[in-house]
Amino acid sequence: MKRLQDKLDQLKEAGLYRRLRSMSSASGPRVQVDGRSLVMCASNNYLGLVDDERMRAAAVDAIARYGTGASGSRLITGTTELHLQLESALAELKHTEAALVFNTGYMANLAALSCLVGTEDVIFSDELNHASIIDGCRQSKASVVVYRHNDMDDLRRKLEDTPVSGERLIVTDGVFSMGGDLANLPAIADLADSYGACVMVDDAHATGVLGEHGGGTADYYGIPAERIAVQVGTLSKAIGAEGGFIAGARVLIDYLVNCARPFVFSTALSPPVLAAALRAIEIIQTEGGRRHRLHALTKQLRRGLVSEGFEVPPGEAPIIPVILGDPLQTLKFCRRLEAGGVFATAIRHPTVPSGTSRIRLTLMATHSDEDLDQIIVACKTAGRGLGVIS
Ligand SMILES: Cc1ncc(COP(=O)(O)O)c(C=O)c1O
């Protein structure tokens, strides 16, 4: 125990210690934290569906009909008609033949990378991919080659120079979770064609957010689904529920059903979660106005921060990083935002590379113009107080 305490003390000194904060309200545009109402600026509830009345009603109805739990793994007793309906809806959203639901997006990435490639194969992975992709690569028996972030010349060089006796798989986040930038998917798909590779995209932050009907990164770029062999997503962000999924060809999904250990050996998702996700997909496909509002707010916040003197990397996603570098400075910034009535999180190593600690501001379609003004004012006050802007 002393060893653990020493390690925790070191983390505290370096500004890398984490603690849990609890909310006493839904994760909507305003949340109750420690008795205060704060503007939520750190949630992945991009479309504001978590506290949508229709989602709540769908979950309640599902409990009334099916009860609270699935009570078994999918291949034993855990598959309800809701699982199959949700999988059809996800396949439609992603324009694929089929889809398969997992208990989390994290497990979907582990499943794909540990089960679809093996010892003869090579995974080419962007250096800023999400931790669940990195962990999937670690669990996989394939070799892993990491290419520089979104650097297509480096990817091409590595595809060219790496001897491969089996398959090549290029894996990337669609929208990078901590930077909000998009993968250069058209170039990746072209490189994949040139080198006979398959592409896997983790669209955790793009599903529901990008594309005319919320289909994600491939949809946004107009890339046909057949060119992206494996589309991973989560039900826990814009979809406002919980769980993950993989969409792709029928044969891919059949293979995962038979061979993906995170799918086979875990109890299925519960009915209320599935029913809420199903309702969310209908809303995503029919209420484009939510996406438009989200993108308008994102542009407004980016413009507002830049006009106050912040350096904000360009991007389209509702994830706006304010990079401060030092973790202790980032924590101070975060506390000042909270003093200004805004809840945001300090993102530090190992979530992002050392020296790139940041405040990750995220928006939701249900933020009001007043919420947005409050976020900008709080950033300005914190930035000036700490000498980040003049
Ligand atoms: C890019 C990315 N992939 C996967 C995940 C994991 O998804 P889940 O929270 O559903 O496990 C996350 C975040 O949680 C993520 O940001």
PDB file of N, CA and C and ligand atoms in Angstrom, residues 44 46 102-109 128-133 172-178 202-205 232-237 241-245 319 360, ligand 1:
ATOM      1  N   ASN A  44     -20.125  14.551 -23.438  1.00  0.00           N
ATOM      2  CA  ASN A  44     -20.201  14.059 -24.824  1.00  0.00           C
ATOM      3  C   ASN A  44     -21.652  13.901 -25.288  1.00  0.00           C
ATOM      4  N   TYR A  46     -23.593  15.303 -27.118  1.00  0.00           N
ATOM      5  CA  TYR A  46     -23.534  16.370 -28.125  1.00  0.00           C
ATOM      6  C   TYR A  46     -24.896  16.852 -28.605  1.00  0.00           C
ATOM      7  N   PHE A 102     -22.057  -3.948 -28.724  1.00  0.00           N
ATOM      8  CA  PHE A 102     -21.184  -4.393 -27.622  1.00  0.00           C
ATOM      9  C   PHE A 102     -21.566  -3.609 -26.364  1.00  0.00           C
ATOM     10  N   ASN A 103     -20.988  -4.021 -25.239  1.00  0.00           N
ATOM     11  CA  ASN A 103     -21.385  -3.350 -23.992  1.00  0.00           C
ATOM     12  C   ASN A 103     -20.808  -1.947 -23.850  1.00  0.00           C
ATOM     13  N   THR A 104     -19.677  -1.699 -24.513  1.00  0.00           N
ATOM     14  CA  THR A 104     -19.106  -0.343 -24.535  1.00  0.00           C
ATOM     15  C   THR A 104     -18.362  -0.163 -25.855  1.00  0.00           C
ATOM     16  N   GLY A 105     -18.079   1.087 -26.179  1.00  0.00           N
ATOM     17  CA  GLY A 105     -17.232   1.364 -27.337  1.00  0.00           C
ATOM     18  C   GLY A 105     -15.833   0.811 -27.088  1.00  0.00           C
ATOM     19  N   TYR A 106     -15.394   0.900 -25.863  1.00  0.00           N
ATOM     20  CA  TYR A 106     -14.072   0.368 -25.483  1.00  0.00           C
ATOM     21  C   TYR A 106     -14.000  -1.114 -25.852  1.00  0.00           C
ATOM     22  N   MET A 107     -15.040  -1.863 -25.494  1.00  0.00           N
ATOM     23  CA  MET A 107     -15.049  -3.301 -25.796  1.00  0.00           C
ATOM     24  C   MET A 107     -15.147  -3.562 -27.296  1.00  0.00           C
ATOM     25  N   ALA A 108     -15.835  -2.691 -28.013  1.00  0.00           N
ATOM     26  CA  ALA A 108     -15.934  -2.868 -29.472  1.00  0.00           C
ATOM     27  C   ALA A 108     -14.549  -2.751 -30.102  1.00  0.00           C
ATOM     28  N   ASN A 109     -13.761  -1.772 -29.651  1.00  0.00           N
ATOM     29  CA  ASN A 109     -12.402  -1.638 -30.186  1.00  0.00           C
ATOM     30  C   ASN A 109     -11.529  -2.828 -29.802  1.00  0.00           C
ATOM     31  N   LEU A 128      -2.363   9.391 -32.163  1.00  0.00           N
ATOM     32  CA  LEU A 128      -3.281   9.999 -31.196  1.00  0.00           C
ATOM     33  C   LEU A 128      -4.604   9.243 -31.101  1.00  0.00           C
ATOM     34  N   ASN A 129      -4.610   7.991 -31.554  1.00  0.00           N
ATOM     35  CA  ASN A 129      -5.840   7.205 -31.423  1.00  0.00           C
ATOM     36  C   ASN A 129      -6.227   7.035 -29.954  1.00  0.00           C
ATOM     37  N   HIS A 130      -7.516   6.806 -29.741  1.00  0.00           N
ATOM     38  CA  HIS A 130      -8.052   6.650 -28.394  1.00  0.00           C
ATOM     39  C   HIS A 130      -7.425   5.445 -27.661  1.00  0.00           C
ATOM     40  N   ALA A 131      -7.393   5.551 -26.343  1.00  0.00           N
ATOM     41  CA  ALA A 131      -6.787   4.505 -25.506  1.00  0.00           C
ATOM     42  C   ALA A 131      -7.375   3.119 -25.786  1.00  0.00           C
ATOM     43  N   SER A 132      -8.663   3.062 -26.137  1.00  0.00           N
ATOM     44  CA  SER A 132      -9.262   1.740 -26.374  1.00  0.00           C
ATOM     45  C   SER A 132      -8.713   1.114 -27.653  1.00  0.00           C
ATOM     46  N   ILE A 133      -8.292   1.930 -28.601  1.00  0.00           N
ATOM     47  CA  ILE A 133      -7.631   1.387 -29.807  1.00  0.00           C
ATOM     48  C   ILE A 133      -6.223   0.918 -29.422  1.00  0.00           C
ATOM     49  N   THR A 172      -7.985   4.368 -37.305  1.00  0.00           N
ATOM     50  CA  THR A 172      -7.945   5.780 -36.904  1.00  0.00           C
ATOM     51  C   THR A 172      -9.239   6.173 -36.189  1.00  0.00           C
ATOM     52  N   ASP A 173      -9.117   7.136 -35.272  1.00  0.00           N
ATOM     53  CA  ASP A 173     -10.327   7.818 -34.791  1.00  0.00           C
ATOM     54  C   ASP A 173     -10.906   8.580 -35.990  1.00  0.00           C
ATOM     55  N   GLY A 174     -12.237   8.719 -36.084  1.00  0.00           N
ATOM     56  CA  GLY A 174     -12.838   9.558 -37.120  1.00  0.00           C
ATOM     57  C   GLY A 174     -12.668  11.018 -36.726  1.00  0.00           C
ATOM     58  N   VAL A 175     -13.162  11.349 -35.534  1.00  0.00           N
ATOM     59  CA  VAL A 175     -12.899  12.648 -34.901  1.00  0.00           C
ATOM     60  C   VAL A 175     -12.003  12.337 -33.709  1.00  0.00           C
ATOM     61  N   PHE A 176     -10.866  12.999 -33.619  1.00  0.00           N
ATOM     62  CA  PHE A 176      -9.943  12.710 -32.509  1.00  0.00           C
ATOM     63  C   PHE A 176     -10.521  13.275 -31.219  1.00  0.00           C
ATOM     64  N   SER A 177     -10.565  12.400 -30.225  1.00  0.00           N
ATOM     65  CA  SER A 177     -11.381  12.692 -29.048  1.00  0.00           C
ATOM     66  C   SER A 177     -10.886  13.880 -28.236  1.00  0.00           C
ATOM     67  N   MET A 178      -9.591  14.123 -28.220  1.00  0.00           N
ATOM     68  CA  MET A 178      -9.062  15.184 -27.368  1.00  0.00           C
ATOM     69  C   MET A 178      -8.653  16.429 -28.149  1.00  0.00           C
ATOM     70  N   ASP A 202     -12.900   4.582 -35.844  1.00  0.00           N
ATOM     71  CA  ASP A 202     -13.632   4.691 -34.585  1.00  0.00           C
ATOM     72  C   ASP A 202     -14.371   6.027 -34.607  1.00  0.00           C
ATOM     73  N   ASP A 203     -15.679   5.940 -34.805  1.00  0.00           N
ATOM     74  CA  ASP A 203     -16.494   7.150 -34.957  1.00  0.00           C
ATOM     75  C   ASP A 203     -17.230   7.515 -33.669  1.00  0.00           C
ATOM     76  N   ALA A 204     -16.584   7.265 -32.540  1.00  0.00           N
ATOM     77  CA  ALA A 204     -17.233   7.549 -31.256  1.00  0.00           C
ATOM     78  C   ALA A 204     -17.761   8.990 -31.198  1.00  0.00           C
ATOM     79  N   HIS A 205     -16.958   9.934 -31.706  1.00  0.00           N
ATOM     80  CA  HIS A 205     -17.356  11.345 -31.586  1.00  0.00           C
ATOM     81  C   HIS A 205     -17.990  11.898 -32.855  1.00  0.00           C
ATOM     82  N   VAL A 232     -16.520   1.487 -36.111  1.00  0.00           N
ATOM     83  CA  VAL A 232     -16.810   1.335 -34.675  1.00  0.00           C
ATOM     84  C   VAL A 232     -17.548   2.582 -34.209  1.00  0.00           C
ATOM     85  N   GLY A 233     -18.406   2.420 -33.223  1.00  0.00           N
ATOM     86  CA  GLY A 233     -19.074   3.590 -32.653  1.00  0.00           C
ATOM     87  C   GLY A 233     -19.445   3.323 -31.215  1.00  0.00           C
ATOM     88  N   THR A 234     -19.957   4.340 -30.587  1.00  0.00           N
ATOM     89  CA  THR A 234     -20.431   4.170 -29.222  1.00  0.00           C
ATOM     90  C   THR A 234     -21.867   4.677 -29.133  1.00  0.00           C
ATOM     91  N   LEU A 235     -22.605   4.114 -28.194  1.00  0.00           N
ATOM     92  CA  LEU A 235     -23.975   4.576 -27.957  1.00  0.00           C
ATOM     93  C   LEU A 235     -23.993   5.603 -26.821  1.00  0.00           C
ATOM     94  N   SER A 236     -22.799   5.913 -26.295  1.00  0.00           N
ATOM     95  CA  SER A 236     -22.733   6.672 -25.042  1.00  0.00           C
ATOM     96  C   SER A 236     -22.515   8.166 -25.241  1.00  0.00           C
ATOM     97  N   LYS A 237     -22.351   8.611 -26.479  1.00  0.00           N
ATOM     98  CA  LYS A 237     -22.055  10.041 -26.664  1.00  0.00           C
ATOM     99  C   LYS A 237     -23.271  10.712 -27.324  1.00  0.00           C
ATOM    100  N   ALA A 241     -26.991   7.118 -24.740  1.00  0.00           N
ATOM    101  CA  ALA A 241     -27.353   5.947 -23.926  1.00  0.00           C
ATOM    102  C   ALA A 241     -26.061   5.318 -23.387  1.00  0.00           C
ATOM    103  N   GLU A 242     -25.804   4.097 -23.763  1.00  0.00           N
ATOM    104  CA  GLU A 242     -24.626   3.389 -23.256  1.00  0.00           C
ATOM    105  C   GLU A 242     -24.381   2.194 -24.163  1.00  0.00           C
ATOM    106  N   GLY A 243     -23.123   1.840 -24.382  1.00  0.00           N
ATOM    107  CA  GLY A 243     -22.808   0.686 -25.217  1.00  0.00           C
ATOM    108  C   GLY A 243     -21.965   1.092 -26.405  1.00  0.00           C
ATOM    109  N   GLY A 244     -21.556   0.086 -27.194  1.00  0.00           N
ATOM    110  CA  GLY A 244     -20.756   0.364 -28.390  1.00  0.00           C
ATOM    111  C   GLY A 244     -21.267  -0.497 -29.525  1.00  0.00           C
ATOM    112  N   PHE A 245     -20.692  -0.315 -30.708  1.00  0.00           N
ATOM    113  CA  PHE A 245     -21.119  -1.170 -31.828  1.00  0.00           C
ATOM    114  C   PHE A 245     -20.050  -1.211 -32.903  1.00  0.00           C
ATOM    115  N   ILE A 319     -15.760  19.703 -30.274  1.00  0.00           N
ATOM    116  CA  ILE A 319     -14.719  19.490 -29.248  1.00  0.00           C
ATOM    117  C   ILE A 319     -13.670  20.567 -29.510  1.00  0.00           C
ATOM    118  N   ARG A 360     -10.671  20.674 -22.392  1.00  0.00           N
ATOM    119  CA  ARG A 360     -11.414  20.185 -23.570  1.00  0.00           C
ATOM    120  C   ARG A 360     -12.844  20.674 -23.433  1.00  0.00           C
TER     121      ARG A 360
HETATM  122  C1  LIG B   1     -12.576   7.742 -29.661  1.00  0.00           C
HETATM  123  C2  LIG B   1     -13.212   6.902 -28.585  1.00  0.00           C
HETATM  124  N1  LIG B   1     -13.384   5.579 -28.810  1.00  0.00           N
HETATM  125  C3  LIG B   1     -13.965   4.792 -27.901  1.00  0.00           C
HETATM  126  C4  LIG B   1     -14.404   5.291 -26.701  1.00  0.00           C
HETATM  127  C5  LIG B   1     -15.017   4.356 -25.718  1.00  0.00           C
HETATM  128  O1  LIG B   1     -16.392   4.385 -25.808  1.00  0.00           O
HETATM  129  P1  LIG B   1     -17.283   3.951 -24.541  1.00  0.00           P
HETATM  130  O2  LIG B   1     -17.304   5.109 -23.621  1.00  0.00           O
HETATM  131  O3  LIG B   1     -18.587   3.604 -25.121  1.00  0.00           O
HETATM  132  O4  LIG B   1     -16.572   2.778 -23.943  1.00  0.00           O
HETATM  133  C6  LIG B   1     -14.253   6.660 -26.427  1.00  0.00           C
HETATM  134  C7  LIG B   1     -14.698   7.314 -25.179  1.00  0.00           C
HETATM  135  O5  LIG B   1     -15.161   6.931 -24.246  1.00  0.00           O
HETATM  136  C8  LIG B   1     -13.644   7.477 -27.391  1.00  0.00           C
HETATM  137  O6  LIG B   1     -13.463   8.781 -27.160  1.00  0.00           O
END
